[in-house]
Coordinates of C-alpha atoms in Angstrom, one line a residue:
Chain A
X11 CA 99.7 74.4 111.2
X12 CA 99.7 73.3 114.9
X13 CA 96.8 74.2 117.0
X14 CA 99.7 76.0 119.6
X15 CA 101.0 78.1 116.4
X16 CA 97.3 79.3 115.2
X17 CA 96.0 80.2 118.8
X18 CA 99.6 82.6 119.2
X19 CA 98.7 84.0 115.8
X20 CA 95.3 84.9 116.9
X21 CA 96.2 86.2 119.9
X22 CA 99.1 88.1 119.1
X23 CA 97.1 90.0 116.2
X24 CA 93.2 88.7 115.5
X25 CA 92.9 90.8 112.6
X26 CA 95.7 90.2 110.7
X27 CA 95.2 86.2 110.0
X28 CA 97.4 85.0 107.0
X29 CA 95.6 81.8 104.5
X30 CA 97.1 79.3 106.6
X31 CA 96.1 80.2 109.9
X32 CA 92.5 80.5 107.9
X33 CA 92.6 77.2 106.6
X34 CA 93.4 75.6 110.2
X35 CA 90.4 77.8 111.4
X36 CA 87.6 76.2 108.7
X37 CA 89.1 72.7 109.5
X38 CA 89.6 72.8 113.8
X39 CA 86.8 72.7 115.5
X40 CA 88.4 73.9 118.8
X41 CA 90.6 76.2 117.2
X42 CA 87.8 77.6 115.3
X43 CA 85.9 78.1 118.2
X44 CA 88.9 79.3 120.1
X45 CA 88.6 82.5 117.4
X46 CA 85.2 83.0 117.7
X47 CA 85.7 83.8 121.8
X48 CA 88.7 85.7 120.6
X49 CA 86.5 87.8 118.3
X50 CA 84.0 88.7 121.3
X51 CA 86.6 89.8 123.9
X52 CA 87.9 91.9 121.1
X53 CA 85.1 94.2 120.7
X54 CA 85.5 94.5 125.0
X55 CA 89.0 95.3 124.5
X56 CA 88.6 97.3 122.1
X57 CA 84.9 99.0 123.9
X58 CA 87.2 99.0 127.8
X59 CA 90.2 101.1 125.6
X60 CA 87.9 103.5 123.7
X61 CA 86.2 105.2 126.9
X62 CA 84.6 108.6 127.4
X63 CA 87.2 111.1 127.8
X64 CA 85.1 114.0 128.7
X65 CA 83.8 111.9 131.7
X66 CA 87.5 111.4 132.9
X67 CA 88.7 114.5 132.6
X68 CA 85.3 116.4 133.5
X69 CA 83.8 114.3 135.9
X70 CA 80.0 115.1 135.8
X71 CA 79.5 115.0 139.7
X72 CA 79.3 118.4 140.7
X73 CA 82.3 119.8 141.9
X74 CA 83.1 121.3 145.1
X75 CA 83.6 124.8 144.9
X76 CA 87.0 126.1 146.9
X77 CA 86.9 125.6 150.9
X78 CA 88.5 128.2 151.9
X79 CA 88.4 127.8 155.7
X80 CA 90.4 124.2 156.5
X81 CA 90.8 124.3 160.0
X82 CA 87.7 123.0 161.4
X83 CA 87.1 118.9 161.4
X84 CA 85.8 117.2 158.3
X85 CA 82.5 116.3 159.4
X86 CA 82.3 119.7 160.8
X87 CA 82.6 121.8 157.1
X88 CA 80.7 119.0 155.5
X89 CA 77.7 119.6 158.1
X90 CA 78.2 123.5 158.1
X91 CA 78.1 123.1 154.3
X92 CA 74.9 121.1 154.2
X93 CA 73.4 123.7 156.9
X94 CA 73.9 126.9 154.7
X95 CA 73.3 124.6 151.3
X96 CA 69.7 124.0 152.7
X97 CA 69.2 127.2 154.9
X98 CA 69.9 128.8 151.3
X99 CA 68.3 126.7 149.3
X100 CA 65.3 126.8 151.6
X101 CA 65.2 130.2 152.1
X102 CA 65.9 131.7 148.9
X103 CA 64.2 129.6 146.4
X104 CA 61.1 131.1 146.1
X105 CA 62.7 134.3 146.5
X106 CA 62.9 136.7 144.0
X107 CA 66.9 138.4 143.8
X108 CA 66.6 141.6 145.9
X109 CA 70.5 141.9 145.9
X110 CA 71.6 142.7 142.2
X111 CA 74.8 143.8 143.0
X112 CA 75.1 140.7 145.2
X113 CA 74.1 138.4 142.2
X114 CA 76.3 139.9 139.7
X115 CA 79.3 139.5 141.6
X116 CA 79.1 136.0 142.6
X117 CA 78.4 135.4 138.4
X118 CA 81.7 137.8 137.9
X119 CA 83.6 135.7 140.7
X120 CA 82.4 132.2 139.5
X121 CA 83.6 133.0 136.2
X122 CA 87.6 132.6 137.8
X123 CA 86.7 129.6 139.9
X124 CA 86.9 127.6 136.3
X125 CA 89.7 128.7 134.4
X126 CA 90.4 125.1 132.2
X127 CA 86.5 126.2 130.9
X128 CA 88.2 129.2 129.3
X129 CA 89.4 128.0 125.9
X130 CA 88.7 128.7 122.0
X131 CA 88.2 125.3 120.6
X132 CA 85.9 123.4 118.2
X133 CA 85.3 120.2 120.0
X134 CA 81.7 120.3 121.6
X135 CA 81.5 118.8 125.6
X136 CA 80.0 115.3 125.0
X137 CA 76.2 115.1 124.9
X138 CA 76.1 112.9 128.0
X139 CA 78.3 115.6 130.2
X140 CA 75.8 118.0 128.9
X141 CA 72.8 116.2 130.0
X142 CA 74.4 115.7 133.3
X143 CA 75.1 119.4 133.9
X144 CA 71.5 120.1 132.7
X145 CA 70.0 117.8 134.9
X146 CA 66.1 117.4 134.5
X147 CA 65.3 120.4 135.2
X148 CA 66.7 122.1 131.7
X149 CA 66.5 121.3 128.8
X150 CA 69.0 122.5 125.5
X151 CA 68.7 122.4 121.7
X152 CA 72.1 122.1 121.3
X153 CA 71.9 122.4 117.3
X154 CA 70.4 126.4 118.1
X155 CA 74.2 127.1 119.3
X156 CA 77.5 127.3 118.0
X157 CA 79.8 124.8 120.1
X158 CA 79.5 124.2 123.8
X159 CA 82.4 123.2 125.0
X160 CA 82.3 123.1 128.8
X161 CA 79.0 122.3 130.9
X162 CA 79.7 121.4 135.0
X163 CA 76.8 121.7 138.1
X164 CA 78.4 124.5 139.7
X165 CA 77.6 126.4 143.1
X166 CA 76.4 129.9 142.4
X167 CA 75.1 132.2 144.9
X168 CA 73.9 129.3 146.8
X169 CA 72.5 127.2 144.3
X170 CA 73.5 124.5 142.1
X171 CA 73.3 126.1 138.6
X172 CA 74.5 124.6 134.6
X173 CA 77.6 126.6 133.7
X174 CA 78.3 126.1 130.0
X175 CA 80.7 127.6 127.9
X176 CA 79.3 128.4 124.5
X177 CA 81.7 129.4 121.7
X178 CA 81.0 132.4 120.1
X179 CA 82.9 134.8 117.3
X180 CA 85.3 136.2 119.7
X181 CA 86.1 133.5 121.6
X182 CA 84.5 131.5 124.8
X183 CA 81.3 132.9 126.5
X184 CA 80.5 132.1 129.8
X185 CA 76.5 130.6 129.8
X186 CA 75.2 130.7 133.6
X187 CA 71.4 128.6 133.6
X188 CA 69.6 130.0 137.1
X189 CA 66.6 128.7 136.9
X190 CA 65.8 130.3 140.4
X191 CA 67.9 133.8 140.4
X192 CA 64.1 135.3 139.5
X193 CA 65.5 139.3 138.3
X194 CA 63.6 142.1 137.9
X195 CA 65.5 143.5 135.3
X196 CA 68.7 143.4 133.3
X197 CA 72.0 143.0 135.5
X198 CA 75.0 144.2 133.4
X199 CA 78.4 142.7 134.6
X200 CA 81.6 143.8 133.9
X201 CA 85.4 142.7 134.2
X202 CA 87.4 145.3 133.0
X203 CA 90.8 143.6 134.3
X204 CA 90.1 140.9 131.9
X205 CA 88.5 142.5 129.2
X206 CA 84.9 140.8 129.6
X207 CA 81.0 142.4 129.5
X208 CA 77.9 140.5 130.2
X209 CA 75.1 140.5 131.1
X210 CA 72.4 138.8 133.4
X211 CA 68.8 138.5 131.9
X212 CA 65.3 137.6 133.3
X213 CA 63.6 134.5 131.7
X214 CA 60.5 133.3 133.0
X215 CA 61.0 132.6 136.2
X216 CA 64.6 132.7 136.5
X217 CA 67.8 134.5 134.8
X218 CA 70.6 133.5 132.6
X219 CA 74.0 135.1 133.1
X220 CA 76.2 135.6 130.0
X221 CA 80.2 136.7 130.1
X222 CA 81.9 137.1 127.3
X223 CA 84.5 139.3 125.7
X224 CA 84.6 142.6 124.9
X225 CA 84.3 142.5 121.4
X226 CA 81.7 139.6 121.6
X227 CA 77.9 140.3 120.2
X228 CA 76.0 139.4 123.5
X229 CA 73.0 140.3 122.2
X230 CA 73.5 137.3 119.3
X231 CA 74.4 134.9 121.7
X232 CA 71.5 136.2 124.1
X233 CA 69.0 135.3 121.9
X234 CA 70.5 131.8 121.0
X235 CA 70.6 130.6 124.0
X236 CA 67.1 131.8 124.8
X237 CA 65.9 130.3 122.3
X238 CA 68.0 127.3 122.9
X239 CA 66.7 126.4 126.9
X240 CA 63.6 125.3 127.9
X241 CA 62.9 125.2 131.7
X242 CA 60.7 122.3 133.4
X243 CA 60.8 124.0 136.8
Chain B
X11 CA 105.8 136.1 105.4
X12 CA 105.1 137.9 108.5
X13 CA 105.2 136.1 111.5
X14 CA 101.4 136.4 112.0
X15 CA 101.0 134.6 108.7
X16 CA 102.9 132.1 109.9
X17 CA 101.4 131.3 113.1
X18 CA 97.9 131.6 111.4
X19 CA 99.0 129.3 109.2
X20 CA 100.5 126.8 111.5
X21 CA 97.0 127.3 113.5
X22 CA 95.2 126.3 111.0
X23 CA 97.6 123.2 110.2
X24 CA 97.3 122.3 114.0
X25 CA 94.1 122.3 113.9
X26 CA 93.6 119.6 110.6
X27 CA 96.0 117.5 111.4
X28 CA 97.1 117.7 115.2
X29 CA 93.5 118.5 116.9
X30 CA 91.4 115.4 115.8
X31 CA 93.8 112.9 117.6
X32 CA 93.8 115.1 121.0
X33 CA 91.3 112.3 122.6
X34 CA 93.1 109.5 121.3
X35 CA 96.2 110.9 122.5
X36 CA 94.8 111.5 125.9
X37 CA 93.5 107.8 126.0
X38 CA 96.7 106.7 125.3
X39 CA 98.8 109.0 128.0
X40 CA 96.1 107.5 130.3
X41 CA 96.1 104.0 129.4
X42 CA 100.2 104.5 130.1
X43 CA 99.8 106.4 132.8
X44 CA 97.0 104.9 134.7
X45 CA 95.7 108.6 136.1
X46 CA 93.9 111.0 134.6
X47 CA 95.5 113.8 136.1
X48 CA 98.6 112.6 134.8
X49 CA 97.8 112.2 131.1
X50 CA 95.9 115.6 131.2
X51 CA 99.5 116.9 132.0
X52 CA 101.1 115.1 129.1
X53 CA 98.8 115.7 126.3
X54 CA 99.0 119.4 127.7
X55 CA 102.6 119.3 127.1
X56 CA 102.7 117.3 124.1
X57 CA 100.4 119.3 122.2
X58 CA 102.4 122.7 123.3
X59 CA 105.5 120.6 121.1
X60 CA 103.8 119.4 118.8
X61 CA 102.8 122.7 117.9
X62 CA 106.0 124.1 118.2
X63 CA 107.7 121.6 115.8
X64 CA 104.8 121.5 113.3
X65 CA 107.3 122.6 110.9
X66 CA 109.2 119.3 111.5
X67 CA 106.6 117.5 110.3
X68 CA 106.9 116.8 106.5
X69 CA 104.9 113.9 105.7
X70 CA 101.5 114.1 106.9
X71 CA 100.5 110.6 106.3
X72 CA 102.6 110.0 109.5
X73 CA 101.3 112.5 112.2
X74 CA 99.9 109.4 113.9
X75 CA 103.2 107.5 115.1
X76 CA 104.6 111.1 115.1
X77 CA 102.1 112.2 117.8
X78 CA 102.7 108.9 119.4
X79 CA 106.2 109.2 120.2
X80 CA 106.0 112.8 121.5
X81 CA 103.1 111.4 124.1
X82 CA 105.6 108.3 124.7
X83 CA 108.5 110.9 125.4
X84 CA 106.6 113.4 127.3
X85 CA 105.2 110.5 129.8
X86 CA 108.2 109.7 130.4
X87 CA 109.6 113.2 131.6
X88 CA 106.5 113.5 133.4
X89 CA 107.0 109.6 134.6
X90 CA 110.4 111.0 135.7
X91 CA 109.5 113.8 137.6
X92 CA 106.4 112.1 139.4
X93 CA 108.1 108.9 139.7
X94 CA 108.8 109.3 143.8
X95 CA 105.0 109.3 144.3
X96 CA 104.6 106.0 144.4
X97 CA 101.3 104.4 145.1
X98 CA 100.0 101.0 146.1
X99 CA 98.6 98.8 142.5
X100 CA 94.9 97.8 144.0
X101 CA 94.3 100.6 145.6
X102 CA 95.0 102.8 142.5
X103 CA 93.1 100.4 140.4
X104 CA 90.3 100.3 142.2
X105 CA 90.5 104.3 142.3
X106 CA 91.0 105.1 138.9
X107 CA 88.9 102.3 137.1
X108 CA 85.9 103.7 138.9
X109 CA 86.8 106.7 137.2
X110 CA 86.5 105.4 134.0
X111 CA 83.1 103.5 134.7
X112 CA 81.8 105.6 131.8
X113 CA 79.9 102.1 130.2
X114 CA 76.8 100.2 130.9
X115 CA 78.0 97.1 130.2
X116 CA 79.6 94.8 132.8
X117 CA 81.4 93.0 130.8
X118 CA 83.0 95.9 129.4
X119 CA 84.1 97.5 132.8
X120 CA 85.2 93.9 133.2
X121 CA 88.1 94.2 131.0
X122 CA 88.4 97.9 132.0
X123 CA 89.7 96.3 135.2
X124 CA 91.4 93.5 133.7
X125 CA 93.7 96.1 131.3
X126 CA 94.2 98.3 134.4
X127 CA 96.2 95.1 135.5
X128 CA 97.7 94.2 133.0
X129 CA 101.5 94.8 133.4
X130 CA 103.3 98.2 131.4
X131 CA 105.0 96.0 128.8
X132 CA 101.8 94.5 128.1
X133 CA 99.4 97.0 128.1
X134 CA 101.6 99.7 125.9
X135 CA 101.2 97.3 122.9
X136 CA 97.7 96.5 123.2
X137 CA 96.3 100.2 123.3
X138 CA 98.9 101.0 120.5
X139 CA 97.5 97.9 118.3
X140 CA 93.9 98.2 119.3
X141 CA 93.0 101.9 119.8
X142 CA 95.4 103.2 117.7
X143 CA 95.2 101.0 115.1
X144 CA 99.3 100.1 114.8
X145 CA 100.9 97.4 113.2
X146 CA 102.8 95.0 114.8
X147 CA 105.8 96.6 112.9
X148 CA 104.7 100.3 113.8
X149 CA 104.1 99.2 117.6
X150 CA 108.0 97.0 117.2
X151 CA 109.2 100.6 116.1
X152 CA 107.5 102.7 118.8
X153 CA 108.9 101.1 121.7
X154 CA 112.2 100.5 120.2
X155 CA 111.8 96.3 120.5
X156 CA 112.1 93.0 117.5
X157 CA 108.6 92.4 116.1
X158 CA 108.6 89.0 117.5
X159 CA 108.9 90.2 121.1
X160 CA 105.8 92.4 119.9
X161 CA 103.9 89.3 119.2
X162 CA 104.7 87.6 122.1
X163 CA 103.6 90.3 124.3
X164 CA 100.4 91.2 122.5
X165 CA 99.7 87.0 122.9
X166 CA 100.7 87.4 126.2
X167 CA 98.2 90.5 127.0
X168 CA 95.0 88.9 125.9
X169 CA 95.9 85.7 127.4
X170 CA 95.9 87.6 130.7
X171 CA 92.9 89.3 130.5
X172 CA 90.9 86.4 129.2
X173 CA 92.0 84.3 132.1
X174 CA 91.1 87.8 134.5
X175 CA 87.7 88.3 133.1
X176 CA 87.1 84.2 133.4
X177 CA 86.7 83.4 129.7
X178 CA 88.2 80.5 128.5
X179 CA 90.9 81.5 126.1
X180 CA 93.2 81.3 128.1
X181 CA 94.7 77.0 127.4
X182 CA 94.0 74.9 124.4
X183 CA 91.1 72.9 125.2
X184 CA 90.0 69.7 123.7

């Protein structure tokens, strides 16, 4: 076999190498080596093809939340939006939520802002879209929950929250992680339109919002995801 | 059996046989597509006919290429539509390979770039050989070409992306 004839067999399909073309390999030096690089670009080939879909289709930078305005300059919304981020963040944090009503409707409208989150499916998000939603600041057992699908940063009331969907027996339930929406008691929320009850619930220092359907067992999922969080804040 | 039954079953069919390959397939619509957006539109579509047709399928053991050539058909309708929105090569590679930075390794995003250059006709058969595991026959079938023009290209395709990522495979040496 020609040294031409082996290297267009090699290249044309490395793992599929007949007897001859593995005779010329044990007795060519240069063809022999000439595989071996073959072999190692390979497993990059094959590595660059095989990437992370969840991290294409979901990027895990936080996402901007709708601009609704569009008429002022760029730099002008991106500095009014860093002005109210940190006059919010700044003057809230420490807060406890005085406004229930407030709260509960910003968790009810969030809930629309992400409708490709709203599915029934059995694939859990990948771990490292997770941890990026999470951030430090959370942690999550995942193994204490059935499937999360969806996790994103999102914008909430002024502060960057996880949202996670978890799935549950009737279908996908909306998992809002505020670590610093400090309640004094239950919040119930309530989207009759759509046919979804939650709740929002104190934990330590902050609240968790949960959204569900109707015929969902809140209280189940509640306690799972409870049970699931710890909080480093 | 009442139509419920029916879609139940189907469901539950879809979901064995259809629902495990949905990354794959989106890999693929991307790696033909080149945008993310794009291929989230196609596997959309492709796995709304695919369910539909379930019925057609008889022989399991062939779902794969099956899949395949819906993606294939429905990138190109989407192609089709889309196909005035034209956009300039570096910038767009630049753009969406950043996108898919999703490794630590350099050398890996390397040849991330180097695929995103390679040309259609070579690219197609490399993701179809490589990610989804076709054979040179299958991948002759799928795009409707001899198996020697297969060969050719897939030779062709690593050539170019060992001589973009510097390695040296890309003359005879000695």
């Amino acid at each position: 076999m020609e040294c031409e004839t082996f290297r267009e067999r090699i290249g044309a399909d490395p793992a599929d190498l007949d007897s001859e073309c593995a005779e010329h390999e044990r007795s060519c030096v240069p063809c022999a080596a000439y595989a071996a690089r073959g072999r190692a670009s390979e497993r990059l080939i094959h590595e660059a093809l095989r990437f992370d879909v969840e991290r294409v289709r979901k990027p895990a930078v936080p996402p901007a939340e709708p601009v609704r305005a569009a008429t002022p300059p760029r730099w002008a919304i991106a500095a009014s939006v860093v002005a109210v981020g940190i006059a919010l963040w700044v003057g809230s944090r420490f807060v406890p939520n005085d406004d229930p009503v407030e709260l509960a409707a910003a968790v009810e409208e969030h809930w629309s802002h992400e409708p490709e989150s709203w599915v029934r499916t059995s694939t859990p998000v990948a771990s490292s879209v997770l941890e990026a939603a999470l951030g430090d600041g959370v942690s999550i057992d995942a193994e204490r929950l059935n499937v999360v699908s969806y996790a994103r940063l999102c914008l909430v009331n002024g502060r960057w929250v996880p949202h996670l969907v978890v799935q549950g027996d009737a279908g996908p339930v909306m998992v809002l992680l505020m670590a610093h929406e400090r309640v004094a008691e239950e919040i119930p929320l309530d989207i009759p339109e759509e046919g979804l009850r939650g709740v929002i619930i104190p934990v330590d220092d902050g609240s968790i919002a949960i959204l569900g359907d109707d015929a969902e067992s809140l209280e189940s999922i509640e306690q799972d995801v409870s049970d699931a969080i710890s909080w480093s804040i | 059996m009442p139509e419920t039954s029916v879609n139940d079953a189907r469901t539950l069919r879809f979901e064995r046989l259809v629902a495990p390959w949905r990354d794959d397939l989106y890999r693929y619509a991307f790696w033909l597509s080149r945008d993310p957006q794009l291929a989230d539109d196609v596997v959309q579509e492709a796995m709304l006919r695919a369910f539909r047709s379930l019925d057609s399928l008889k022989e399991e053991a062939v779902v794969k290429t099956w899949l395949l050539t819906i993606v294939r058909r429905e990138h190109a309708r989407v192609y089709e539509r889309k196909r005035l929105e034209t956009r300039d090569i570096d910038e767009l590679t630049a753009a969406e390979s950043a996108l898919i930075a999703t490794s630590d390794d350099s050398d890996v995003e390397d040849m991330r770039q180097a695929i995103f250059r390679l040309a259609d006709d070579y690219r197609e058969p490399l993701v179809l050989q490589v990610m989804m595991g076709l054979s040179t026959a299958e991948i002759a079938e799928a795009l409707e070409i001899k198996q020697g023009a297969v060969l050719t290209r897939l030779h062709r395709a690593r050539k170019k992306l060992v001589e973009q990522i510097g390695a040296e495979l890309g003359a005879i040496e000695d």
